[in-house]
Amino acid sequence: MGCAGSTASSGTGSANQGKGNGMAGFQDVVSTEWLAEKFNDGSVSDVRILDVSWHLPQAGRDAAAEYEKQHIKGALFLDLNKCRDTSSDLEMMLPSADVFAEHVGKLGVTNNTHVILYDNNEKLGLFSAPRAWYMFHVFGHEKVSILNGGLPKWLAADGSTTDDVCDVEPVTYSPIFNDNLVKDKGDVDKNISENNFTLVDARPPGRFKGEDSEPVPDIKSGHIKGSINIPFVKTLDTDAKLLKDVKQLKAVFSDADIDITKPVVVMCGTGLTASFLALAAHHSSQIDLPIYDGAWMEWFLKGDADTMENVPE
């Protein structure tokens, strides 16, 4: 069967209206109603829908198998377990530009394709989609939007799903690496003494304070000295299982006395949930927040002990 985006991939008729738009006039977030209308008027062929579901290993879930069982009609699967630096001992490091290009090119994504991302997290409505959104931005793709509420919201609205996997013609994708969106351990090391930016950690408070365990085996909780905690769930309306609106997202930062017009870097445990804060800043204020990609996992394994706080004995 054909895919959404299989006949056109220029982004024509894409999300380019309203507040909180991303770069080039593309909204960072679109609603299930917006996507349903694309199906209804036949313009869904203008977009490429990607299921980017990913689950913590201890959840015992297979995102690829779940995609094959049920996904939005026309959607393809981008496997975040494979579209990463698989040579790294860290859990979710960014892939190289060539690896990213290979993965998205196989899915028929060109540099001009408007990509719609979703995942199937029933508890939150979105979990891994912000990481995929960030990854697309890192490699220069501005025409990318997240389906707010993901597959759970789509199903609740009686959106069409299928177990058919559509055919797509592979294309050449030409990535443009935005190094301003990525920080490494050296940058954070330097910041401890020079205070060039505010480091914000998106993990839950219990892990930041060293009171709860980390989900990654052999990694203790705690935080980098001088960092500030804004839990990623603050960006979500957890009752509606949706990303908060623009005004509420701005308040996520202001309530924590964080001025995102000044240098700010975000991080988390492995690189996934920091993307919620990057998304919140971009969607609400069109500000790019770089992510420390090695995250707490790298810092705990390779950082100096005197740069860590609240690490349990």
Short mmCIF file of C-alpha atoms in Angstrom, two decimals:
data_model
loop_
_atom_site.label_atom_id
_atom_site.label_comp_id
_atom_site.label_asym_id
_atom_site.label_seq_id
_atom_site.Cartn_x
_atom_site.Cartn_y
_atom_site.Cartn_z
CA MET A 1 0.00 0.00 0.00
CA GLY A 2 1.05 3.63 -0.39
CA CYS A 3 2.24 5.84 2.45
CA ALA A 4 1.37 9.29 3.63
CA GLY A 5 3.91 11.42 1.82
CA SER A 6 4.46 8.85 -0.92
CA THR A 7 3.13 11.09 -3.67
CA ALA A 8 4.34 14.46 -2.41
CA SER A 9 6.92 15.53 0.10
CA SER A 10 7.32 19.25 -0.41
CA GLY A 11 5.49 20.22 2.77
CA THR A 12 2.73 21.99 0.80
CA GLY A 13 -0.31 22.61 2.95
CA SER A 14 1.61 21.86 6.13
CA ALA A 15 1.25 23.37 9.58
CA ASN A 16 2.19 26.99 9.06
CA GLN A 17 -0.35 28.93 11.04
CA GLY A 18 -0.75 29.89 14.68
CA LYS A 19 1.36 30.76 17.69
CA GLY A 20 4.32 28.73 18.83
CA ASN A 21 5.53 27.98 15.31
CA GLY A 22 8.88 26.36 14.75
CA MET A 23 11.54 27.52 12.32
CA ALA A 24 10.47 28.26 8.76
CA GLY A 25 6.87 28.74 9.95
CA PHE A 26 6.27 25.08 10.84
CA GLN A 27 4.47 24.35 14.08
CA ASP A 28 6.41 22.21 16.50
CA VAL A 29 3.16 20.61 17.61
CA VAL A 30 0.01 19.69 15.65
CA SER A 31 -3.28 18.33 16.92
CA THR A 32 -5.02 15.08 16.12
CA GLU A 33 -7.81 17.22 14.63
CA TRP A 34 -5.31 18.81 12.25
CA LEU A 35 -4.06 15.41 11.10
CA ALA A 36 -7.59 14.04 10.76
CA GLU A 37 -8.40 16.94 8.46
CA LYS A 38 -5.37 16.07 6.33
CA PHE A 39 -6.82 12.59 5.90
CA ASN A 40 -10.28 13.97 5.19
CA ASP A 41 -9.24 16.40 2.47
CA GLY A 42 -6.64 14.11 0.91
CA SER A 43 -3.67 16.33 1.70
CA VAL A 44 -2.12 13.74 4.02
CA SER A 45 0.06 12.84 1.03
CA ASP A 46 1.89 16.12 1.72
CA VAL A 47 3.40 14.78 4.95
CA ARG A 48 5.40 11.79 6.15
CA ILE A 49 4.07 10.30 9.39
CA LEU A 50 6.65 8.49 11.55
CA ASP A 51 6.02 6.30 14.58
CA VAL A 52 9.04 6.96 16.82
CA SER A 53 7.89 4.97 19.85
CA TRP A 54 10.60 3.90 22.29
CA HIS A 55 10.33 2.33 25.74
CA LEU A 56 12.67 1.90 28.67
CA PRO A 57 14.27 -1.56 28.58
CA GLN A 58 12.71 -2.54 31.92
CA ALA A 59 9.25 -1.99 30.42
CA GLY A 60 9.73 -5.19 28.45
CA ARG A 61 8.06 -3.71 25.37
CA ASP A 62 9.01 -4.03 21.70
CA ALA A 63 8.17 -0.76 19.95
CA ALA A 64 8.85 -2.19 16.49
CA ALA A 65 6.50 -5.12 17.09
CA GLU A 66 3.84 -2.79 18.47
CA TYR A 67 4.14 -0.64 15.35
CA GLU A 68 3.61 -3.68 13.12
CA LYS A 69 0.50 -4.59 15.09
CA GLN A 70 -1.07 -1.12 15.07
CA HIS A 71 -0.09 2.29 13.76
CA ILE A 72 -1.63 5.35 12.15
CA LYS A 73 -2.53 4.60 8.57
CA GLY A 74 0.41 5.37 6.30
CA ALA A 75 2.91 5.77 9.13
CA LEU A 76 6.41 4.29 8.94
CA PHE A 77 8.62 3.29 11.88
CA LEU A 78 11.84 5.10 12.81
CA ASP A 79 13.67 2.86 15.26
CA LEU A 80 15.41 5.02 17.87
CA ASN A 81 17.24 1.95 19.16
CA LYS A 82 19.04 1.81 15.83
CA CYS A 83 19.11 5.48 14.83
CA ARG A 84 21.72 6.39 17.44
CA ASP A 85 25.42 5.92 18.09
CA THR A 86 25.37 2.16 18.63
CA SER A 87 29.16 2.12 19.17
CA SER A 88 28.82 4.20 22.34
CA ASP A 89 28.55 2.67 25.80
CA LEU A 90 26.01 5.40 26.57
CA GLU A 91 22.35 4.65 26.05
CA MET A 92 21.05 7.26 23.61
CA MET A 93 23.82 9.25 21.97
CA LEU A 94 23.05 11.00 18.69
CA PRO A 95 23.86 9.08 15.51
CA SER A 96 26.35 10.42 13.01
CA ALA A 97 24.96 12.56 10.23
CA ASP A 98 25.45 9.70 7.77
CA VAL A 99 23.60 7.21 9.95
CA PHE A 100 20.71 9.64 10.45
CA ALA A 101 20.54 10.28 6.71
CA GLU A 102 20.50 6.56 5.96
CA HIS A 103 17.64 5.88 8.39
CA VAL A 104 15.36 8.73 7.31
CA GLY A 105 16.21 8.33 3.62
CA LYS A 106 14.99 4.73 3.76
CA LEU A 107 11.68 6.11 5.02
CA GLY A 108 11.31 8.41 2.05
CA VAL A 109 12.13 11.59 3.96
CA THR A 110 13.75 14.29 1.84
CA ASN A 111 15.06 17.62 3.07
CA ASN A 112 11.74 19.19 2.03
CA THR A 113 9.41 16.65 3.64
CA HIS A 114 7.11 17.82 6.41
CA VAL A 115 7.55 15.08 9.01
CA ILE A 116 4.89 14.30 11.64
CA LEU A 117 6.19 12.38 14.68
CA TYR A 118 4.24 10.44 17.28
CA ASP A 119 4.74 7.71 19.88
CA ASN A 120 2.44 5.35 21.73
CA ASN A 121 3.06 6.15 25.40
CA GLU A 122 -0.29 5.60 27.12
CA LYS A 123 0.74 7.18 30.43
CA LEU A 124 1.94 10.55 29.11
CA GLY A 125 0.68 10.84 25.53
CA LEU A 126 4.22 11.51 24.33
CA PHE A 127 7.60 10.30 25.54
CA SER A 128 10.10 9.57 22.77
CA ALA A 129 8.67 11.90 20.09
CA PRO A 130 10.43 15.00 21.53
CA ARG A 131 13.79 13.20 21.28
CA ALA A 132 13.13 12.42 17.61
CA TRP A 133 12.02 16.06 17.07
CA TYR A 134 15.29 17.26 18.59
CA MET A 135 17.30 14.83 16.46
CA PHE A 136 15.69 16.12 13.27
CA HIS A 137 16.55 19.69 14.28
CA VAL A 138 20.15 18.73 15.07
CA PHE A 139 20.52 17.50 11.49
CA GLY A 140 18.97 20.59 9.97
CA HIS A 141 15.39 19.45 9.38
CA GLU A 142 13.03 22.30 10.24
CA LYS A 143 9.82 20.90 8.77
CA VAL A 144 9.01 18.59 11.66
CA SER A 145 6.02 18.52 14.01
CA ILE A 146 4.91 16.35 16.92
CA LEU A 147 1.38 14.94 17.02
CA ASN A 148 0.15 16.17 20.40
CA GLY A 149 -1.12 13.28 22.50
CA GLY A 150 0.37 10.73 20.13
CA LEU A 151 -1.31 7.44 19.28
CA PRO A 152 -3.41 7.35 22.49
CA LYS A 153 -5.09 10.67 21.57
CA TRP A 154 -5.48 9.52 17.96
CA LEU A 155 -7.22 6.33 19.09
CA ALA A 156 -9.44 8.23 21.52
CA ALA A 157 -10.57 10.39 18.60
CA ASP A 158 -11.36 7.28 16.51
CA GLY A 159 -8.47 7.96 14.15
CA SER A 160 -7.78 5.30 11.54
CA THR A 161 -5.08 2.71 12.25
CA THR A 162 -3.81 -0.35 10.44
CA ASP A 163 -1.33 -3.20 10.66
CA ASP A 164 -0.37 -2.79 7.01
CA VAL A 165 3.19 -1.60 6.46
CA CYS A 166 3.29 0.58 3.38
CA ASP A 167 5.93 0.59 0.66
CA VAL A 168 8.17 3.58 0.15
CA GLU A 169 10.89 4.47 -2.31
CA PRO A 170 14.19 5.25 -0.56
CA VAL A 171 15.55 8.74 -1.20
CA THR A 172 18.76 10.65 -0.54
CA TYR A 173 18.74 12.85 2.54
CA SER A 174 21.41 15.53 3.00
CA PRO A 175 21.88 16.38 6.69
CA ILE A 176 23.22 19.70 7.92
CA PHE A 177 24.66 19.27 11.42
CA ASN A 178 23.76 22.09 13.83
CA ASP A 179 26.56 21.90 16.39
CA ASN A 180 25.02 24.77 18.35
CA LEU A 181 22.30 22.36 19.52
CA VAL A 182 24.71 19.86 21.10
CA LYS A 183 27.00 20.13 24.12
CA ASP A 184 29.55 17.55 25.22
CA LYS A 185 31.25 16.72 28.50
CA GLY A 186 34.06 19.17 27.83
CA ASP A 187 31.58 22.02 27.53
CA VAL A 188 29.97 21.12 30.86
CA ASP A 189 33.35 20.62 32.54
CA LYS A 190 34.38 24.10 31.43
CA ASN A 191 31.09 25.58 32.57
CA ILE A 192 31.58 24.44 36.16
CA SER A 193 34.48 26.87 36.55
CA GLU A 194 33.48 29.55 34.04
CA ASN A 195 29.68 29.60 34.45
CA ASN A 196 29.02 30.22 30.75
CA PHE A 197 25.47 28.86 30.88
CA THR A 198 22.78 27.63 33.25
CA LEU A 199 22.56 23.83 33.28
CA VAL A 200 19.00 22.52 33.69
CA ASP A 201 18.32 18.86 34.49
CA ALA A 202 14.96 17.43 33.33
CA ARG A 203 14.92 14.29 35.49
CA PRO A 204 12.29 13.72 38.21
CA PRO A 205 13.12 15.42 41.54
CA GLY A 206 13.81 12.14 43.36
CA ARG A 207 16.57 11.20 40.96
CA PHE A 208 18.02 14.72 40.91
CA LYS A 209 18.15 14.75 44.73
CA GLY A 210 19.62 11.26 44.96
CA GLU A 211 16.52 9.88 46.69
CA ASP A 212 15.29 7.60 43.89
CA SER A 213 17.25 5.16 41.73
CA GLU A 214 18.18 5.69 38.10
CA PRO A 215 16.53 3.43 35.49
CA VAL A 216 19.92 2.52 34.01
CA PRO A 217 21.70 -0.30 35.91
CA ASP A 218 24.86 0.64 37.85
CA ILE A 219 24.18 4.37 37.53
CA LYS A 220 23.53 6.13 40.83
CA SER A 221 21.31 9.18 41.08
CA GLY A 222 22.34 12.71 42.03
CA HIS A 223 23.21 15.73 39.89
CA ILE A 224 25.98 17.88 38.48
CA LYS A 225 27.11 20.61 40.85
CA GLY A 226 25.33 23.89 40.13
CA SER A 227 22.59 22.43 37.92
CA ILE A 228 18.92 23.29 38.40
CA ASN A 229 16.03 20.83 38.27
CA ILE A 230 12.99 21.32 36.03
CA PRO A 231 11.28 17.91 35.75
CA PHE A 232 10.20 17.22 32.17
CA VAL A 233 6.64 16.35 33.25
CA LYS A 234 6.12 20.04 34.04
CA THR A 235 5.82 20.57 30.27
CA LEU A 236 2.83 18.23 30.15
CA ASP A 237 -0.83 18.46 31.04
CA THR A 238 -0.77 15.03 32.66
CA ASP A 239 -4.57 14.81 32.92
CA ALA A 240 -5.14 15.52 29.22
CA LYS A 241 -1.88 13.76 28.28
CA LEU A 242 -0.89 16.66 26.04
CA LEU A 243 1.93 19.18 25.82
CA LYS A 244 0.96 22.37 27.65
CA ASP A 245 0.04 25.50 25.73
CA VAL A 246 2.51 28.27 24.92
CA LYS A 247 1.71 30.44 27.94
CA GLN A 248 2.04 27.49 30.31
CA LEU A 249 5.32 26.39 28.73
CA LYS A 250 6.81 29.83 29.22
CA ALA A 251 5.82 29.60 32.89
CA VAL A 252 7.69 26.29 33.23
CA PHE A 253 10.92 28.26 32.90
CA SER A 254 9.91 31.52 34.57
CA ASP A 255 8.55 29.70 37.63
CA ALA A 256 12.01 28.16 38.07
CA ASP A 257 13.66 31.61 37.61
CA ILE A 258 15.24 30.46 34.36
CA ASP A 259 15.64 33.14 31.67
CA ILE A 260 15.88 31.21 28.42
CA THR A 261 16.92 34.35 26.53
CA LYS A 262 20.26 33.86 28.30
CA PRO A 263 22.54 30.82 27.73
CA VAL A 264 20.84 27.65 28.98
CA VAL A 265 21.77 24.01 28.37
CA VAL A 266 19.44 21.13 29.21
CA MET A 267 20.23 17.55 30.19
CA CYS A 268 18.59 14.47 31.72
CA GLY A 269 19.50 10.86 32.48
CA THR A 270 20.33 9.57 29.01
CA GLY A 271 19.35 12.35 26.59
CA LEU A 272 15.67 11.61 26.04
CA THR A 273 13.58 13.72 28.43
CA ALA A 274 15.82 16.81 28.12
CA SER A 275 14.21 17.08 24.70
CA PHE A 276 10.92 18.05 26.38
CA LEU A 277 12.55 21.22 27.69
CA ALA A 278 14.16 21.94 24.31
CA LEU A 279 10.76 21.48 22.67
CA ALA A 280 9.06 23.68 25.27
CA ALA A 281 11.50 26.55 24.70
CA HIS A 282 11.25 26.33 20.94
CA HIS A 283 7.49 25.93 20.80
CA SER A 284 6.79 28.75 23.26
CA SER A 285 9.56 31.23 22.46
CA GLN A 286 11.34 30.10 19.27
CA ILE A 287 14.53 29.67 21.30
CA ASP A 288 16.95 26.81 20.69
CA LEU A 289 18.26 25.14 23.84
CA PRO A 290 21.23 22.83 23.30
CA ILE A 291 21.29 19.43 25.01
CA TYR A 292 24.20 17.84 26.86
CA ASP A 293 23.92 14.58 24.93
CA GLY A 294 26.07 12.41 27.20
CA ALA A 295 23.71 13.31 30.05
CA TRP A 296 23.91 12.20 33.67
CA MET A 297 24.89 8.68 32.57
CA GLU A 298 28.15 9.92 31.06
CA TRP A 299 28.83 12.33 33.89
CA PHE A 300 28.38 9.67 36.57
CA LEU A 301 30.69 7.28 34.70
CA LYS A 302 33.37 9.76 33.68
CA GLY A 303 33.00 12.94 35.73
CA ASP A 304 35.00 13.91 38.80
CA ALA A 305 33.33 12.99 42.09
CA ASP A 306 33.69 16.53 43.43
CA THR A 307 31.50 17.83 40.56
CA MET A 308 28.54 15.67 41.68
CA GLU A 309 26.04 16.31 44.45
CA ASN A 310 23.54 14.13 46.31
CA VAL A 311 24.98 10.88 44.98
CA PRO A 312 24.00 8.03 47.36
CA GLU A 313 26.74 6.04 49.05
#
